[in-house]
Coordinates of C-alpha atoms in Angstrom, one line a residue:
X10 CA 0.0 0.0 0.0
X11 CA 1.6 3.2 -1.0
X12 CA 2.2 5.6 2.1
X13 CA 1.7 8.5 0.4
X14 CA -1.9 8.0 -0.3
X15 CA -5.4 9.6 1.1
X16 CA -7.4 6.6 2.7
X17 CA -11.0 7.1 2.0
X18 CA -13.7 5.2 3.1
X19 CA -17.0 4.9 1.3
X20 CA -20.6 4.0 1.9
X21 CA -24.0 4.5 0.6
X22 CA -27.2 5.1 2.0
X23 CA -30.6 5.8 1.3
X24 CA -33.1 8.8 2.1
X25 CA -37.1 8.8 1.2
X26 CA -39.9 11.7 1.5
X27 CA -41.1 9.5 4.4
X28 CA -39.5 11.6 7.2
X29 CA -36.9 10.1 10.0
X30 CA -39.4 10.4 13.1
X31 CA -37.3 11.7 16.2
X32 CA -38.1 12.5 19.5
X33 CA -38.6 16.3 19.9
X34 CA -40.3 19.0 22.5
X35 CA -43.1 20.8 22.4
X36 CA -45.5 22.8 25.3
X37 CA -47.0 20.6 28.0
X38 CA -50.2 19.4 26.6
X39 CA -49.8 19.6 22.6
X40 CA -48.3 16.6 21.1
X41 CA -46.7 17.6 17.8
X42 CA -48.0 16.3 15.1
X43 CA -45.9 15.5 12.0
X44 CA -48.1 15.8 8.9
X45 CA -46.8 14.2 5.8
X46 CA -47.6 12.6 2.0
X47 CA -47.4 8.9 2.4
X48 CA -44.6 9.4 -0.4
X49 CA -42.0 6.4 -1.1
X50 CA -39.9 8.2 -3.7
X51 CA -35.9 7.4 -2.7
X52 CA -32.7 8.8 -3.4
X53 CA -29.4 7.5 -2.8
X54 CA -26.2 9.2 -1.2
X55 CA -23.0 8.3 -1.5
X56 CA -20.7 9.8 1.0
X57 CA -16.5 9.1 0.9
X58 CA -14.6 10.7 4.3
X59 CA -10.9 10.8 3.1
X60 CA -7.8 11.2 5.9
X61 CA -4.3 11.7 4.2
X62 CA -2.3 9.0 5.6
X63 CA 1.2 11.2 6.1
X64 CA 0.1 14.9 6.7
X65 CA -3.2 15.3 9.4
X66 CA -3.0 18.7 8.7
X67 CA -4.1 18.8 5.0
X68 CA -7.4 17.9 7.3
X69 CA -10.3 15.1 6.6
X70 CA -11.7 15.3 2.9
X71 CA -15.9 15.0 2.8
X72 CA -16.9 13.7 -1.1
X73 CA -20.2 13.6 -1.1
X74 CA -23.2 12.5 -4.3
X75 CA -27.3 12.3 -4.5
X76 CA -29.0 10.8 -6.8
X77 CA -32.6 9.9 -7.2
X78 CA -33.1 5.8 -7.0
X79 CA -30.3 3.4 -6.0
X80 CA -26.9 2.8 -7.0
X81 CA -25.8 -0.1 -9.1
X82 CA -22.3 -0.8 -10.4
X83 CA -22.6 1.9 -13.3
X84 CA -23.4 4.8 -11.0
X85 CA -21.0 4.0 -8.2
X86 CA -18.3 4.2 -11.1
X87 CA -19.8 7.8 -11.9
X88 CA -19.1 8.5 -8.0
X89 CA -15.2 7.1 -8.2
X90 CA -15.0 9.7 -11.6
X91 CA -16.3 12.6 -9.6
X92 CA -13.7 11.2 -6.6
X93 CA -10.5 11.1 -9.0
X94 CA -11.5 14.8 -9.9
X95 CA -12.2 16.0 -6.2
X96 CA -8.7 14.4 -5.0
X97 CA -7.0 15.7 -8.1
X98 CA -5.8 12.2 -9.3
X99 CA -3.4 11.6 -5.7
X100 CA -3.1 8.4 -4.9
X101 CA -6.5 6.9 -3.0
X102 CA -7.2 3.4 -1.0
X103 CA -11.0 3.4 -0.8
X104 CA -11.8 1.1 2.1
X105 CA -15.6 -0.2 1.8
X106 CA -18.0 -2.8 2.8
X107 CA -18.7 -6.1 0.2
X108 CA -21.5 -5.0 -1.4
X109 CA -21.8 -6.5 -5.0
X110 CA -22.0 -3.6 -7.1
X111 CA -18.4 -2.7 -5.2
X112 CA -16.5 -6.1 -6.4
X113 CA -18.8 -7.0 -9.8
X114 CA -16.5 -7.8 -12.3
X115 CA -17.4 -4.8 -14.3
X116 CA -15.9 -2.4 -10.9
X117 CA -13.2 -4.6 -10.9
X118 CA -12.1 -4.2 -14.7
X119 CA -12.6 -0.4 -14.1
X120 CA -10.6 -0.3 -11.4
X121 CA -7.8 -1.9 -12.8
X122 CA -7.8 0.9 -15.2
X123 CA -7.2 3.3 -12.6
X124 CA -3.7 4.0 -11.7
X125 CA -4.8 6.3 -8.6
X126 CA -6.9 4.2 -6.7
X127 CA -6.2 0.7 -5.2
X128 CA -9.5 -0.8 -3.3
X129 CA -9.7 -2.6 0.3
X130 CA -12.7 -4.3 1.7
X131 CA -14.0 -4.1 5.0
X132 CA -14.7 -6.9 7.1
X133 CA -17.6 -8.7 6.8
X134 CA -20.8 -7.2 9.0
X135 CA -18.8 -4.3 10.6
X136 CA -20.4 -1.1 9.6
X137 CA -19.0 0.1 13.2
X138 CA -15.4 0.0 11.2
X139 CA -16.9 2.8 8.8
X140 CA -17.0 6.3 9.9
X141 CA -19.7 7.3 7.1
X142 CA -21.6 5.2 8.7
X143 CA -21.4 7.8 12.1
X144 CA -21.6 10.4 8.9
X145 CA -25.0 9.2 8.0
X146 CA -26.2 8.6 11.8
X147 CA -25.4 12.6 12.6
X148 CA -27.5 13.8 9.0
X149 CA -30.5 11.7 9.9
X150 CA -30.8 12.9 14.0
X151 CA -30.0 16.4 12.7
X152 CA -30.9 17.8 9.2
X153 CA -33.2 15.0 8.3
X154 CA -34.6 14.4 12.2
X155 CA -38.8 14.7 11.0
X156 CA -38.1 16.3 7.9
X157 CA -41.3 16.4 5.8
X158 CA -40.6 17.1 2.7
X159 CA -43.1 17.3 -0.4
X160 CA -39.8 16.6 -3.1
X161 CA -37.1 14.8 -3.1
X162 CA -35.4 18.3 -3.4
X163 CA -36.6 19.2 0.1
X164 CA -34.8 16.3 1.3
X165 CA -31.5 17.0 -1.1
X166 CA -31.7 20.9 0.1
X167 CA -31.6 19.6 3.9
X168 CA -29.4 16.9 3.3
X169 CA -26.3 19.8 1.3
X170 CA -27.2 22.0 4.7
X171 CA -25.8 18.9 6.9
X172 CA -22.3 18.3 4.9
X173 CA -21.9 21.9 4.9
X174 CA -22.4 21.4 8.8
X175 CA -19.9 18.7 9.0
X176 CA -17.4 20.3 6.2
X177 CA -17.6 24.0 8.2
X178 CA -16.4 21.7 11.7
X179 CA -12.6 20.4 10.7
X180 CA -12.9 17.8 14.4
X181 CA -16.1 16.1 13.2
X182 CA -14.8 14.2 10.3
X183 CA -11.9 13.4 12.9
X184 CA -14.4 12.2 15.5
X185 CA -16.4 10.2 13.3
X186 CA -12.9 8.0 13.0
X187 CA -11.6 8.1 16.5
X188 CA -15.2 6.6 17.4
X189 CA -14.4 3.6 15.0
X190 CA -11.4 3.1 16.7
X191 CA -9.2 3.1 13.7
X192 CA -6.2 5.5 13.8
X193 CA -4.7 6.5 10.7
X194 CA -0.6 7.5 11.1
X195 CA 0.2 10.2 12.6
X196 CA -2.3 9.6 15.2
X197 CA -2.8 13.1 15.5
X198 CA -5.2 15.2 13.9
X199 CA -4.7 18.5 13.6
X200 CA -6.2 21.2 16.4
X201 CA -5.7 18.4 18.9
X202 CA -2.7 17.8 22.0
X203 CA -1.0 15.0 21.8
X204 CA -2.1 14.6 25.5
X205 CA -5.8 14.5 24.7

Protein backbone atom coordinates (compact mmCIF):
# COMPACT_ATOMS: atom_id res chain seq x y z
CA UNK A 1 0.00 0.00 0.00
CA UNK A 2 1.64 3.18 -1.04
CA UNK A 3 2.19 5.61 2.11
CA UNK A 4 1.67 8.47 0.38
CA UNK A 5 -1.91 8.04 -0.31
CA UNK A 6 -5.40 9.57 1.08
CA UNK A 7 -7.42 6.57 2.69
CA UNK A 8 -10.96 7.12 1.96
CA UNK A 9 -13.71 5.15 3.13
CA UNK A 10 -17.00 4.93 1.30
CA UNK A 11 -20.61 3.98 1.94
CA UNK A 12 -24.05 4.54 0.60
CA UNK A 13 -27.20 5.10 1.98
CA UNK A 14 -30.65 5.84 1.29
CA UNK A 15 -33.08 8.77 2.08
CA UNK A 16 -37.07 8.79 1.24
CA UNK A 17 -39.93 11.68 1.49
CA UNK A 18 -41.12 9.46 4.37
CA UNK A 19 -39.51 11.57 7.19
CA UNK A 20 -36.89 10.06 9.95
CA UNK A 21 -39.39 10.41 13.09
CA UNK A 22 -37.29 11.68 16.24
CA UNK A 23 -38.06 12.54 19.49
CA UNK A 24 -38.59 16.26 19.95
CA UNK A 25 -40.29 19.00 22.49
CA UNK A 26 -43.08 20.78 22.40
CA UNK A 27 -45.48 22.82 25.32
CA UNK A 28 -47.03 20.64 27.99
CA UNK A 29 -50.24 19.35 26.59
CA UNK A 30 -49.82 19.55 22.64
CA UNK A 31 -48.30 16.63 21.11
CA UNK A 32 -46.75 17.61 17.81
CA UNK A 33 -48.01 16.28 15.10
CA UNK A 34 -45.91 15.47 11.99
CA UNK A 35 -48.12 15.77 8.93
CA UNK A 36 -46.82 14.19 5.83
CA UNK A 37 -47.61 12.60 1.98
CA UNK A 38 -47.36 8.91 2.39
CA UNK A 39 -44.56 9.35 -0.44
CA UNK A 40 -41.95 6.37 -1.06
CA UNK A 41 -39.88 8.16 -3.68
CA UNK A 42 -35.89 7.40 -2.72
CA UNK A 43 -32.74 8.79 -3.44
CA UNK A 44 -29.42 7.54 -2.76
CA UNK A 45 -26.21 9.16 -1.17
CA UNK A 46 -22.98 8.27 -1.54
CA UNK A 47 -20.67 9.82 0.95
CA UNK A 48 -16.51 9.09 0.89
CA UNK A 49 -14.55 10.66 4.25
CA UNK A 50 -10.86 10.85 3.08
CA UNK A 51 -7.82 11.22 5.85
CA UNK A 52 -4.28 11.74 4.22
CA UNK A 53 -2.27 9.01 5.58
CA UNK A 54 1.19 11.25 6.08
CA UNK A 55 0.06 14.89 6.71
CA UNK A 56 -3.15 15.30 9.38
CA UNK A 57 -3.04 18.67 8.67
CA UNK A 58 -4.11 18.76 5.01
CA UNK A 59 -7.41 17.95 7.34
CA UNK A 60 -10.31 15.12 6.65
CA UNK A 61 -11.75 15.33 2.94
CA UNK A 62 -15.91 14.95 2.82
CA UNK A 63 -16.92 13.67 -1.08
CA UNK A 64 -20.22 13.55 -1.13
CA UNK A 65 -23.22 12.46 -4.27
CA UNK A 66 -27.33 12.28 -4.51
CA UNK A 67 -28.96 10.84 -6.85
CA UNK A 68 -32.63 9.87 -7.16
CA UNK A 69 -33.11 5.79 -7.03
CA UNK A 70 -30.33 3.42 -5.95
CA UNK A 71 -26.95 2.77 -6.97
CA UNK A 72 -25.77 -0.13 -9.09
CA UNK A 73 -22.26 -0.78 -10.39
CA UNK A 74 -22.63 1.88 -13.33
CA UNK A 75 -23.45 4.75 -10.95
CA UNK A 76 -20.96 4.04 -8.22
CA UNK A 77 -18.31 4.17 -11.13
CA UNK A 78 -19.76 7.79 -11.94
CA UNK A 79 -19.11 8.54 -7.95
CA UNK A 80 -15.23 7.09 -8.20
CA UNK A 81 -15.02 9.68 -11.58
CA UNK A 82 -16.35 12.56 -9.57
CA UNK A 83 -13.68 11.25 -6.58
CA UNK A 84 -10.48 11.11 -8.96
CA UNK A 85 -11.49 14.79 -9.86
CA UNK A 86 -12.15 16.01 -6.21
CA UNK A 87 -8.72 14.44 -5.00
CA UNK A 88 -7.03 15.69 -8.10
CA UNK A 89 -5.78 12.25 -9.27
CA UNK A 90 -3.35 11.56 -5.70
CA UNK A 91 -3.12 8.41 -4.90
CA UNK A 92 -6.46 6.89 -2.97
CA UNK A 93 -7.18 3.39 -1.05
CA UNK A 94 -10.98 3.41 -0.77
CA UNK A 95 -11.83 1.10 2.05
CA UNK A 96 -15.63 -0.25 1.77
CA UNK A 97 -18.02 -2.84 2.81
CA UNK A 98 -18.66 -6.09 0.19
CA UNK A 99 -21.49 -5.00 -1.42
CA UNK A 100 -21.77 -6.48 -4.97
CA UNK A 101 -22.05 -3.58 -7.10
CA UNK A 102 -18.43 -2.67 -5.19
CA UNK A 103 -16.49 -6.06 -6.42
CA UNK A 104 -18.78 -6.98 -9.80
CA UNK A 105 -16.46 -7.82 -12.32
CA UNK A 106 -17.39 -4.76 -14.26
CA UNK A 107 -15.86 -2.37 -10.88
CA UNK A 108 -13.18 -4.64 -10.94
CA UNK A 109 -12.09 -4.17 -14.71
CA UNK A 110 -12.59 -0.45 -14.05
CA UNK A 111 -10.62 -0.27 -11.44
CA UNK A 112 -7.79 -1.95 -12.82
CA UNK A 113 -7.78 0.90 -15.20
CA UNK A 114 -7.19 3.30 -12.58
CA UNK A 115 -3.69 3.99 -11.67
CA UNK A 116 -4.77 6.29 -8.60
CA UNK A 117 -6.86 4.23 -6.68
CA UNK A 118 -6.20 0.69 -5.15
CA UNK A 119 -9.47 -0.82 -3.27
CA UNK A 120 -9.73 -2.60 0.28
CA UNK A 121 -12.66 -4.29 1.69
CA UNK A 122 -14.04 -4.14 4.99
CA UNK A 123 -14.68 -6.90 7.09
CA UNK A 124 -17.59 -8.70 6.84
CA UNK A 125 -20.79 -7.18 9.05
CA UNK A 126 -18.79 -4.29 10.62
CA UNK A 127 -20.45 -1.08 9.58
CA UNK A 128 -18.96 0.14 13.18
CA UNK A 129 -15.44 -0.03 11.22
CA UNK A 130 -16.86 2.77 8.78
CA UNK A 131 -16.97 6.29 9.92
CA UNK A 132 -19.73 7.30 7.10
CA UNK A 133 -21.56 5.19 8.70
CA UNK A 134 -21.38 7.75 12.13
CA UNK A 135 -21.65 10.41 8.87
CA UNK A 136 -25.04 9.22 7.98
CA UNK A 137 -26.19 8.58 11.83
CA UNK A 138 -25.40 12.63 12.56
CA UNK A 139 -27.50 13.83 8.96
CA UNK A 140 -30.51 11.69 9.95
CA UNK A 141 -30.80 12.95 13.99
CA UNK A 142 -30.02 16.40 12.75
CA UNK A 143 -30.86 17.76 9.16
CA UNK A 144 -33.15 15.00 8.34
CA UNK A 145 -34.60 14.38 12.15
CA UNK A 146 -38.78 14.70 11.04
CA UNK A 147 -38.08 16.35 7.87
CA UNK A 148 -41.29 16.36 5.85
CA UNK A 149 -40.61 17.09 2.74
CA UNK A 150 -43.09 17.26 -0.39
CA UNK A 151 -39.85 16.60 -3.07
CA UNK A 152 -37.12 14.83 -3.10
CA UNK A 153 -35.40 18.33 -3.41
CA UNK A 154 -36.60 19.20 0.08
CA UNK A 155 -34.78 16.35 1.33
CA UNK A 156 -31.53 17.01 -1.11
CA UNK A 157 -31.67 20.87 0.13
CA UNK A 158 -31.58 19.55 3.86
CA UNK A 159 -29.38 16.86 3.26
CA UNK A 160 -26.28 19.83 1.34
CA UNK A 161 -27.21 22.00 4.66
CA UNK A 162 -25.83 18.86 6.87
CA UNK A 163 -22.35 18.28 4.95
CA UNK A 164 -21.93 21.91 4.91
CA UNK A 165 -22.45 21.42 8.80
CA UNK A 166 -19.95 18.74 9.03
CA UNK A 167 -17.38 20.31 6.24
CA UNK A 168 -17.61 24.05 8.22
CA UNK A 169 -16.37 21.73 11.71
CA UNK A 170 -12.58 20.44 10.74
CA UNK A 171 -12.87 17.79 14.41
CA UNK A 172 -16.15 16.05 13.20
CA UNK A 173 -14.85 14.23 10.28
CA UNK A 174 -11.89 13.36 12.87
CA UNK A 175 -14.38 12.20 15.48
CA UNK A 176 -16.39 10.25 13.33
CA UNK A 177 -12.94 8.04 12.98
CA UNK A 178 -11.65 8.07 16.46
CA UNK A 179 -15.25 6.62 17.40
CA UNK A 180 -14.41 3.55 15.02
CA UNK A 181 -11.36 3.06 16.73
CA UNK A 182 -9.24 3.05 13.73
CA UNK A 183 -6.22 5.53 13.75
CA UNK A 184 -4.73 6.46 10.72
CA UNK A 185 -0.62 7.46 11.09
CA UNK A 186 0.20 10.18 12.59
CA UNK A 187 -2.27 9.64 15.16
CA UNK A 188 -2.81 13.14 15.53
CA UNK A 189 -5.18 15.17 13.94
CA UNK A 190 -4.69 18.51 13.62
CA UNK A 191 -6.17 21.16 16.36
CA UNK A 192 -5.67 18.44 18.93
CA UNK A 193 -2.72 17.85 22.00
CA UNK A 194 -1.03 15.03 21.79
CA UNK A 195 -2.09 14.57 25.51
CA UNK A 196 -5.76 14.49 24.68
Amino acid sequence: MNTRAWIVFLDESGVSLLPQIRRTYSPRGRTPLLRHRLNWKRASMAGALGYHSTDPDRGARLCFHLKPGSYDTAGLIEVLEQMKVFYRGERVVLVWDGLSAHWSRAMRAWVAEQDWLTLERLPAYAPELNPVELLWSSLKKRELANLAGDHLADVADATEQGIHRINANPRLPWSFLAHTGLTISPPHPPNLRKDQ
